Coordinates of N, CA and C in Angstrom, one line a residue:
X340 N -21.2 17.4 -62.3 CA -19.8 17.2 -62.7 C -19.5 15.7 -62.9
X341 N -20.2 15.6 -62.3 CA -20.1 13.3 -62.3 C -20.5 12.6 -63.5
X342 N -21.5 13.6 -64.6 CA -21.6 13.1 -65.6 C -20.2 13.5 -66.8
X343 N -20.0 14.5 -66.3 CA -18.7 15.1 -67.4 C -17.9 14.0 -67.0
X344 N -17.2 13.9 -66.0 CA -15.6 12.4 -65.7 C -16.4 11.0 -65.9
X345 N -17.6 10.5 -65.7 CA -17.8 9.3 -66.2 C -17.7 9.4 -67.7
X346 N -18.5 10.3 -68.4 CA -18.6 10.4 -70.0 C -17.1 10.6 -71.1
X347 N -16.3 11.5 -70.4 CA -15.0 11.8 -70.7 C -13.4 11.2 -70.2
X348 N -12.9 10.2 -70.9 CA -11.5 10.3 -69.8 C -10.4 11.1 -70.1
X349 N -10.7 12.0 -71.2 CA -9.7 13.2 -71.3 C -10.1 13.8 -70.8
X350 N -11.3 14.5 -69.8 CA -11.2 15.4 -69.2 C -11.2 15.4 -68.0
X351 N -9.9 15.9 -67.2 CA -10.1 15.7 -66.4 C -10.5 17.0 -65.0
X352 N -10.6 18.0 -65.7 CA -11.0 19.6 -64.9 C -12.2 20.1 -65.5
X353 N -13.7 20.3 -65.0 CA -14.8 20.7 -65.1 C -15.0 21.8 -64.0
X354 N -15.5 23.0 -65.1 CA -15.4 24.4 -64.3 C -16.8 24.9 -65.1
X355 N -17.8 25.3 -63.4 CA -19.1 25.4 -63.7 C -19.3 26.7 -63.1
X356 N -20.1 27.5 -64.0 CA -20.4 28.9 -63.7 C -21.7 29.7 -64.5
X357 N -22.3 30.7 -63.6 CA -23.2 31.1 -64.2 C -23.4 32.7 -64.3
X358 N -22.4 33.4 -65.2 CA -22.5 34.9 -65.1 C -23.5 35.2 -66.0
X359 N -23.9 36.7 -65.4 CA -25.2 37.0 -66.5 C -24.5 37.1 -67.7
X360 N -23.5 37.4 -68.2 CA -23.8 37.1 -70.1 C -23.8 35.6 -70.6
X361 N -23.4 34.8 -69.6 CA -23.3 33.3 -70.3 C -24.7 32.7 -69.8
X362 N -25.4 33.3 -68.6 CA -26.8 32.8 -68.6 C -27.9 33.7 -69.9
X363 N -27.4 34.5 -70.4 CA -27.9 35.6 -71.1 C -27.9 34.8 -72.3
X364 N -26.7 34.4 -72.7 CA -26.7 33.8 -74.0 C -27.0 32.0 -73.9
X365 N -27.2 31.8 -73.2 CA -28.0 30.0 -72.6 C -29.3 30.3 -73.0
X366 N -30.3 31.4 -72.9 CA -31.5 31.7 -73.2 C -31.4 31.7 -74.6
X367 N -30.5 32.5 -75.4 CA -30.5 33.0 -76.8 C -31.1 31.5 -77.7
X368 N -31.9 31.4 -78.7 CA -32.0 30.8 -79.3 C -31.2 29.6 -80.5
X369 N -30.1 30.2 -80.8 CA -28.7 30.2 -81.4 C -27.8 29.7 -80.3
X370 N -28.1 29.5 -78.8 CA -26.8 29.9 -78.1 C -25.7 31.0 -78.4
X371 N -24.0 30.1 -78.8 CA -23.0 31.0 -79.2 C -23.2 31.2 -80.7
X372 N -22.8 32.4 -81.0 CA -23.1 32.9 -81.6 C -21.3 33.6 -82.1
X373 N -20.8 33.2 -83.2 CA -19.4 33.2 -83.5 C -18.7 34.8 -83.9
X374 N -19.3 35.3 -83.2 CA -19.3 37.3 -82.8 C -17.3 37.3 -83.3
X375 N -16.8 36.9 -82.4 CA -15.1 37.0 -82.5 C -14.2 36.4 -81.6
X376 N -13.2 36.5 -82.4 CA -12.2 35.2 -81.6 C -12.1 34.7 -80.5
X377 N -13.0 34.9 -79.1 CA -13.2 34.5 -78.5 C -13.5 32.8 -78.1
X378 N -14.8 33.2 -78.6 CA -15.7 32.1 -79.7 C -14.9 30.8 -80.1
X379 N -14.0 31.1 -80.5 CA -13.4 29.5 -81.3 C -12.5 28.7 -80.2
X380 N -12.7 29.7 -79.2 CA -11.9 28.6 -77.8 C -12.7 27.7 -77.4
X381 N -13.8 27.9 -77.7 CA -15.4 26.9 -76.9 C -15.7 26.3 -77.9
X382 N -15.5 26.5 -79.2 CA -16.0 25.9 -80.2 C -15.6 24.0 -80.7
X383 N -16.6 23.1 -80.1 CA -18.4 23.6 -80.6 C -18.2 23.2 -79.1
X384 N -20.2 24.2 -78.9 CA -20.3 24.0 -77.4 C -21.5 24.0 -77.6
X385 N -22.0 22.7 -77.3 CA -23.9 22.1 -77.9 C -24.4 22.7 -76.3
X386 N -25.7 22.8 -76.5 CA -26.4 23.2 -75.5 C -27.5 22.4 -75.1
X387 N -27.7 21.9 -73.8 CA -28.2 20.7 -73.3 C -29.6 21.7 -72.7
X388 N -30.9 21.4 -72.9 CA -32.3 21.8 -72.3 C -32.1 22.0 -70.9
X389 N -32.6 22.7 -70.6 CA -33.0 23.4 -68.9 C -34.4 22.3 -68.7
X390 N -33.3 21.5 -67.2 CA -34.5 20.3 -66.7 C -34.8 20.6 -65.8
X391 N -34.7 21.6 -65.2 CA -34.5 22.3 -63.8 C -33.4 21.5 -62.8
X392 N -33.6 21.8 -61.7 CA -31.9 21.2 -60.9 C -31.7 20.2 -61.5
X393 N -30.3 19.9 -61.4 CA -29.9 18.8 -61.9 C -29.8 18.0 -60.8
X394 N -30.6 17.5 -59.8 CA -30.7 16.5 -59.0 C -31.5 15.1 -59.4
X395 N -31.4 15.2 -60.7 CA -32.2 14.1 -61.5 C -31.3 13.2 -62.0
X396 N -30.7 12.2 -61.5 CA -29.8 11.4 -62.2 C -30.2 11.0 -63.5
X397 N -31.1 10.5 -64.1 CA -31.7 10.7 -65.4 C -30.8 11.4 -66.2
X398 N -30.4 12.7 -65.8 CA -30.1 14.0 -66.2 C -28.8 13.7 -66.8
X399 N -28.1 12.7 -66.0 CA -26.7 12.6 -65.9 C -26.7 12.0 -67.5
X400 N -27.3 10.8 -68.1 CA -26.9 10.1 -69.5 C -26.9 11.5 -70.6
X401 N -27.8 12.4 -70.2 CA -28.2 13.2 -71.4 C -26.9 14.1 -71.6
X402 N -26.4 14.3 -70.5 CA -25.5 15.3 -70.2 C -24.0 14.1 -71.2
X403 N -23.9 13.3 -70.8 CA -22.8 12.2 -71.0 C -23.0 12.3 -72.5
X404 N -24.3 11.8 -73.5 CA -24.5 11.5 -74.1 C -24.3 12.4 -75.5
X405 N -24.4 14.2 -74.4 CA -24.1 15.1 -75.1 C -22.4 15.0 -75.8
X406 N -22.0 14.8 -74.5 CA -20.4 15.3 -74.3 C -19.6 14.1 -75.2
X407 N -20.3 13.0 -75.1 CA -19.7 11.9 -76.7 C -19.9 12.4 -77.6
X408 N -20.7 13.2 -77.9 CA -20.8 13.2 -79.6 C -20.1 14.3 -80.4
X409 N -19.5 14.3 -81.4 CA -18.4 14.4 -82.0 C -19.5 15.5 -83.0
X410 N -18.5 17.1 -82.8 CA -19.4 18.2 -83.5 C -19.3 17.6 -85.2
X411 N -18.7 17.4 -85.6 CA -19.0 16.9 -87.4 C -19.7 15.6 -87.6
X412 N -20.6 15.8 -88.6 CA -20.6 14.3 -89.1 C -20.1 14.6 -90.4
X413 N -18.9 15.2 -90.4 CA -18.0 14.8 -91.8 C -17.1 13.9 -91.4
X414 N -17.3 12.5 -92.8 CA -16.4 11.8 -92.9 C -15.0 12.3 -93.0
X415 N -14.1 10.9 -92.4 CA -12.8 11.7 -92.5 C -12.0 10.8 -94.1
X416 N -13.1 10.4 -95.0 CA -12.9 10.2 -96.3 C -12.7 11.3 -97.1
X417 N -13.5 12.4 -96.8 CA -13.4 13.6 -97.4 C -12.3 14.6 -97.0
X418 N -11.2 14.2 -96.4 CA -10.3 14.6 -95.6 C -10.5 15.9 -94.9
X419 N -11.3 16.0 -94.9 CA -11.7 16.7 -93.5 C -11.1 16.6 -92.4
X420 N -11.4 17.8 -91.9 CA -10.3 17.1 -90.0 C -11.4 16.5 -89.3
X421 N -10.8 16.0 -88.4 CA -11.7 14.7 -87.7 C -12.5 15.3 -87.1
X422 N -13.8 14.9 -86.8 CA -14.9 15.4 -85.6 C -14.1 15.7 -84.4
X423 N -14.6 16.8 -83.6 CA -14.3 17.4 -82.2 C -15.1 17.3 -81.0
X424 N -14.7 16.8 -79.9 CA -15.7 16.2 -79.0 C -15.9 17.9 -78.0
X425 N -16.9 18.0 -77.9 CA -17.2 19.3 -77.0 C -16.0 19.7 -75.9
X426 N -16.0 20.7 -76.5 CA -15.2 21.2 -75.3 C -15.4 22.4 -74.0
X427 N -17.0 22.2 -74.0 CA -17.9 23.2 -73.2 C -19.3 23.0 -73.2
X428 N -20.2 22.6 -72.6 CA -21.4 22.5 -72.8 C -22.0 23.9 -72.3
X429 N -23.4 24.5 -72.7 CA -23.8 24.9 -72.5 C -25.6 25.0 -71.7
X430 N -25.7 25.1 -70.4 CA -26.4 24.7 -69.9 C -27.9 25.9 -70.0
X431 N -28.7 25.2 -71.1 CA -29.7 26.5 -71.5 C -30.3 27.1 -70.0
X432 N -30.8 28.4 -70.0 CA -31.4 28.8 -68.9 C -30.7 28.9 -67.8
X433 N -29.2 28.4 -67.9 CA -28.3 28.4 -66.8 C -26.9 28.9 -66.2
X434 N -26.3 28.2 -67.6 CA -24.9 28.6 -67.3 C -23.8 27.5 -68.3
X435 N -22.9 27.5 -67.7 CA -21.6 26.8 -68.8 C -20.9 25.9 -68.0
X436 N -20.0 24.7 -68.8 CA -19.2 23.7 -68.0 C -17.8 24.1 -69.0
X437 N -17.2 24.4 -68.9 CA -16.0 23.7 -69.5 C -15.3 23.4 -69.2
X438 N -14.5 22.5 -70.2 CA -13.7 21.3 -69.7 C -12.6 21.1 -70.0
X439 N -11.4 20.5 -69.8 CA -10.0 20.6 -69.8 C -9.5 19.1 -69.1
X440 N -7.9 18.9 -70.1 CA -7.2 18.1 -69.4 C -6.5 18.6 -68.0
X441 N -6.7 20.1 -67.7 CA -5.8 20.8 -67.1 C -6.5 21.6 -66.3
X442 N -6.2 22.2 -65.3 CA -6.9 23.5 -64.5 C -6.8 24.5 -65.7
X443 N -6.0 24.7 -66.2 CA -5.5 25.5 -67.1 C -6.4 25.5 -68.3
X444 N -6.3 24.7 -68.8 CA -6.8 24.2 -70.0 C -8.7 24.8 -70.0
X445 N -9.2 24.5 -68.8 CA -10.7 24.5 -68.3 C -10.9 25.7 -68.1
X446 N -9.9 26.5 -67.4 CA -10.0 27.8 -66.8 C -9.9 29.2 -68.2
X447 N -9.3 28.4 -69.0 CA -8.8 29.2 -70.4 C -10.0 29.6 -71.1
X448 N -10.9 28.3 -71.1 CA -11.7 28.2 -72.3 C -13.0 28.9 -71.0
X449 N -12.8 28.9 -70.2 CA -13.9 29.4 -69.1 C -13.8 30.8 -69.5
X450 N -12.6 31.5 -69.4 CA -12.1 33.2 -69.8 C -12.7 33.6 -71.2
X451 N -12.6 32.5 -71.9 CA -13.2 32.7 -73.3 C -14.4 32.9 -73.3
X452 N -15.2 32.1 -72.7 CA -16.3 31.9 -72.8 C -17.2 32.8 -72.3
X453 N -16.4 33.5 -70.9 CA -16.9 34.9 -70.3 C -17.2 35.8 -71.6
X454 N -15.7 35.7 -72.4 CA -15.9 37.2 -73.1 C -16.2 36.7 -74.3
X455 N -16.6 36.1 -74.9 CA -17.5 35.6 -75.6 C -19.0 35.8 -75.7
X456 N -19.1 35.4 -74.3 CA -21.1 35.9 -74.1 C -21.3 37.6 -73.9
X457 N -20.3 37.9 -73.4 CA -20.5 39.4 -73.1 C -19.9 40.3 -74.7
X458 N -19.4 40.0 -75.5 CA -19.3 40.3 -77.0 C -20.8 40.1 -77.7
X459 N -21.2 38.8 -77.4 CA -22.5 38.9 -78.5 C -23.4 39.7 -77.6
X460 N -23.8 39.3 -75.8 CA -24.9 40.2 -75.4 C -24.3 41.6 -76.3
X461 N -23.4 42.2 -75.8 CA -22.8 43.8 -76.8 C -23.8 43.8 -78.2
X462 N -22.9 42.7 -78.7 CA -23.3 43.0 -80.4 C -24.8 42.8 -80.4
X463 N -25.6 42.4 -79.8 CA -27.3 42.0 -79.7 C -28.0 42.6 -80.0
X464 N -27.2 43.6 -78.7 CA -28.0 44.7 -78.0 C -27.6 45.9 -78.9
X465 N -26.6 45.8 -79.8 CA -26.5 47.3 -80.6 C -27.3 46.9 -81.7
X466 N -27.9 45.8 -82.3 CA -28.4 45.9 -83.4 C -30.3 45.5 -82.8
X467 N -30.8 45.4 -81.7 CA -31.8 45.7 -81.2 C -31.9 44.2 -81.1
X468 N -31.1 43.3 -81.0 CA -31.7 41.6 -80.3 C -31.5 41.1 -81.9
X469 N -31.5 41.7 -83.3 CA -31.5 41.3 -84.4 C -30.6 40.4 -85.2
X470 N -30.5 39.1 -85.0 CA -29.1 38.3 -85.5 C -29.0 38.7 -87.1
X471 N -29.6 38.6 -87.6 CA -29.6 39.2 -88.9 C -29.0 40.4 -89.1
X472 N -28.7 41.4 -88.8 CA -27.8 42.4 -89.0 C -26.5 42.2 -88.3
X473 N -26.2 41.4 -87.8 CA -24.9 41.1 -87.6 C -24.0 40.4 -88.6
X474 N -23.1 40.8 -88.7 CA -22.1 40.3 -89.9 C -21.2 38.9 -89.1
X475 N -21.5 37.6 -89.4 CA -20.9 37.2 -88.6 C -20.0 35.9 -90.0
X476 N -19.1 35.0 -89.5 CA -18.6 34.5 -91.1 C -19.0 33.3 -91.6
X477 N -18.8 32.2 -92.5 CA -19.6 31.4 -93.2 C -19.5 30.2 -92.3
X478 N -20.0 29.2 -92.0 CA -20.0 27.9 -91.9 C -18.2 27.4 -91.9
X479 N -18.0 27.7 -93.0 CA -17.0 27.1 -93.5 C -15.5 27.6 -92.4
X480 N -15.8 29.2 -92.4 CA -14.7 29.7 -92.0 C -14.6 29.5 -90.5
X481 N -15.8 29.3 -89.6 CA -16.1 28.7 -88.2 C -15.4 27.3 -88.4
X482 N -15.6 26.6 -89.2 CA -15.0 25.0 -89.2 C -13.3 25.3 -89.2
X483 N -12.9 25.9 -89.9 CA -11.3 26.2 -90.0 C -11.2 26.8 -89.4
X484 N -11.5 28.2 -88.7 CA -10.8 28.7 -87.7 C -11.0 28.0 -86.5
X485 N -12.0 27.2 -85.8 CA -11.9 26.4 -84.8 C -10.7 25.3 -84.7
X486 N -10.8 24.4 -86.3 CA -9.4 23.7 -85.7 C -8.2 23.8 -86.0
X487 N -7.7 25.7 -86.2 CA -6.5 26.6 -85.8 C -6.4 26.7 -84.6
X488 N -7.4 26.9 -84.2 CA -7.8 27.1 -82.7 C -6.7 26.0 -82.2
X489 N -8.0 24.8 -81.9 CA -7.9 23.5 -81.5 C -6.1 23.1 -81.5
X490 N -5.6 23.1 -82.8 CA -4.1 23.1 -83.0 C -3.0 23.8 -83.0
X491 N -3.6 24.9 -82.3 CA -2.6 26.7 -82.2 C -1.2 26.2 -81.4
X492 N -1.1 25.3 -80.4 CA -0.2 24.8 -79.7 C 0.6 23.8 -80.1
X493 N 0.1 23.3 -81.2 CA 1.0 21.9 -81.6 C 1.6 22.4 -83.0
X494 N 2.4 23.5 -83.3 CA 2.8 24.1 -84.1 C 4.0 25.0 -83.8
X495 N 4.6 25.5 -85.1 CA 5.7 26.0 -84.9 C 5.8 27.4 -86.0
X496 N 5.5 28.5 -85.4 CA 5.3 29.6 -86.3 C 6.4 30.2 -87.2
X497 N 7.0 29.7 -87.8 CA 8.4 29.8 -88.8 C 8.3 31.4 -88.8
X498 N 9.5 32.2 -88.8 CA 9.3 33.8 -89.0 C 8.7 34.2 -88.3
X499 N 8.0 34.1 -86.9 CA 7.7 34.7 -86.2 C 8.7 34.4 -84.8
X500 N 9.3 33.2 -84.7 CA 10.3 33.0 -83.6 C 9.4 32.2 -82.3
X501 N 8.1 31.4 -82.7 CA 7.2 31.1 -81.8 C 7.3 30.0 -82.1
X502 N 7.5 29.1 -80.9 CA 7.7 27.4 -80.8 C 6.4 27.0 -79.9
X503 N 5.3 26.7 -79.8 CA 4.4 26.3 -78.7 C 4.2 25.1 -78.6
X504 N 4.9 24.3 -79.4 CA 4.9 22.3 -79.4 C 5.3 22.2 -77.9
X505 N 4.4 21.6 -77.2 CA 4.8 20.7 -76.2 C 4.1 21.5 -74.9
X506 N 3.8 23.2 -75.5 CA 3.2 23.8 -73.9 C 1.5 23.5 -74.4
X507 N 1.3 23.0 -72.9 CA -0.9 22.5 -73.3 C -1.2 24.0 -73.6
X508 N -2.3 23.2 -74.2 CA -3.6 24.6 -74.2 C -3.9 25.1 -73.0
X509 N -3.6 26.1 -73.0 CA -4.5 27.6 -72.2 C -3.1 27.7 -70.6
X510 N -2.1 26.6 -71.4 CA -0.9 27.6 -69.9 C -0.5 28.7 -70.1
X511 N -0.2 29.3 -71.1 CA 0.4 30.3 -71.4 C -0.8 31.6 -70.5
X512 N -1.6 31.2 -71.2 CA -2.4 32.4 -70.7 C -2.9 32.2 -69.5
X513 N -3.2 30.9 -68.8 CA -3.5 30.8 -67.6 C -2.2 31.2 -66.4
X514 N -0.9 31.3 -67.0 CA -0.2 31.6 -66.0 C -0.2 33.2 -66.0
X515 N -0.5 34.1 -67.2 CA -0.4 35.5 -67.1 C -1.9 35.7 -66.3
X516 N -2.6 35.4 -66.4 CA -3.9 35.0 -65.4 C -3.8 35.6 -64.4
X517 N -3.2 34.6 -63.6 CA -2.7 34.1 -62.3 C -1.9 35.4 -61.7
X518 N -0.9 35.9 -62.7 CA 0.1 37.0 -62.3 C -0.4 38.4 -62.1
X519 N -1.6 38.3 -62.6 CA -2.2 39.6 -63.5 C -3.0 39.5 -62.0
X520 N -3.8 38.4 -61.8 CA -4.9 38.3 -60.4 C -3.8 38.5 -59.1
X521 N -2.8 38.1 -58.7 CA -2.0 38.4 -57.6 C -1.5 40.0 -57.5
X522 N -1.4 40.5 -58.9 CA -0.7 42.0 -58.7 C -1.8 42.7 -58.3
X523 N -2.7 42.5 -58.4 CA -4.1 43.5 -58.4 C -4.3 44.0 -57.2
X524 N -4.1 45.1 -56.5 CA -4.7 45.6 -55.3 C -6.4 44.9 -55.1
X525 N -6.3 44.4 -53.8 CA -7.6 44.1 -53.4 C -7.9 42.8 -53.9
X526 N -7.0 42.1 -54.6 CA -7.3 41.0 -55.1 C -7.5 39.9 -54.1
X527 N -8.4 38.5 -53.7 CA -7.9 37.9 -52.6 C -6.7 37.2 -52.9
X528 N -6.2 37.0 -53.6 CA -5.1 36.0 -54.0 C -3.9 37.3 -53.9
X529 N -3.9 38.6 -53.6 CA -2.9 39.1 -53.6 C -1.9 39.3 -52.3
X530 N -2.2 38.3 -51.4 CA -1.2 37.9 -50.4 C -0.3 37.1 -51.0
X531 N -0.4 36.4 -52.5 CA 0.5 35.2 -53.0 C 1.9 36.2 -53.2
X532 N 1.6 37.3 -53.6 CA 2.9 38.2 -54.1 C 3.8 38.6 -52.9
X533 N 3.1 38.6 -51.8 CA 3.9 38.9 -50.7 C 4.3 38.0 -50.3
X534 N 3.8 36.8 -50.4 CA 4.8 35.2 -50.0 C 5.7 34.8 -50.8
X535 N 5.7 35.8 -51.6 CA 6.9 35.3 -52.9 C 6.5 34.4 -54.4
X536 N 4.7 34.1 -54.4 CA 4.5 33.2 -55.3 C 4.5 33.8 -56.8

């Protein structure tokens, strides 16, 4: 995590995990793989080689070096939207970081990213491991719907009655989260409901 906050000063919440669909799809050759909307919350999310533990400080520049570099090399002559600095790495052979100005923010794109790996393992496995029979959409349409994505909050949805300027990425849904994990019988956080949280 020491290489994410030296390499980044916007981010400041790094959330590391390794479930079997996101170690599942760390192995995949492709990585992520833009299955369905899930997908465009992590989007782009480069994947760094499996060096074995990461007790190699070495390790730390590669990791840094990753997390600067800006997913387009389209000029912003071509008015293109500007390059996107990762907002998730993916640790092949291992697992996922992502990252946030926010608990929220980190924890959001973490939720995504669950159901993200567990959508393509699905889709993989129904067409026998075959990327080629999956219908998935062009280059083009990945680059725009990612920075809908990216800009879903700094917008104002006319006719639909939806203002989200000014609330960050991933509170909205990190607070229904939160509400959803306290109601749950058996949950450990569901003492917070009885304390009134």
């Amino acid at each position: 995590h020491a290489a994410v906050h030296e390499s980044r000063d916007d981010v400041h919440v790094a959330v590391h995990v390794h479930t079997t669909g996101l170690s599942a799809v760390s192995a995949h050759p492709r990585a992520f793989l833009p299955i369905d909307q899930n997908y465009y919350a992590i989007h782009p999310c480069p994947a760094l080689p499996f060096r074995g533990l990461t007790t190699d400080l070495s390790y730390r520049e590669e990791i840094a070096s990753v997390l600067r570099a800006p997913n387009s090399s389209k000029s912003s002559e071509t008015g293109a939207a500007p390059a996107s600095l990762p907002s998730c790495l993916l640790l092949r052979n291992h697992g996922i970081v992502t990252l946030g100005k926010t608990v929220a923010e980190a924890f959001s794109r973490l939720f995504y990213a669950v159901r993200a790996a567990d959508s393509q393992v699905a889709a993989l496995s129904s067409v026998g491991g075959d990327v080629s029979q999956l219908v998935l959409p062009t280059a083009e349409v990945v680059e725009s719907t990612a920075q809908m994505e990216a800009n879903f909050n700094d917008a104002e949805y006319e006719g639909m009655g939806i203002d989200l300027r000014g609330i960050g990425y991933g509170e909205l849904e990190f607070d229904a989260l939160k509400r959803d994990l306290i109601r749950k019988e058996n949950s450990p956080f569901s003492f917070a409901s009885q304390a009134g949280c």
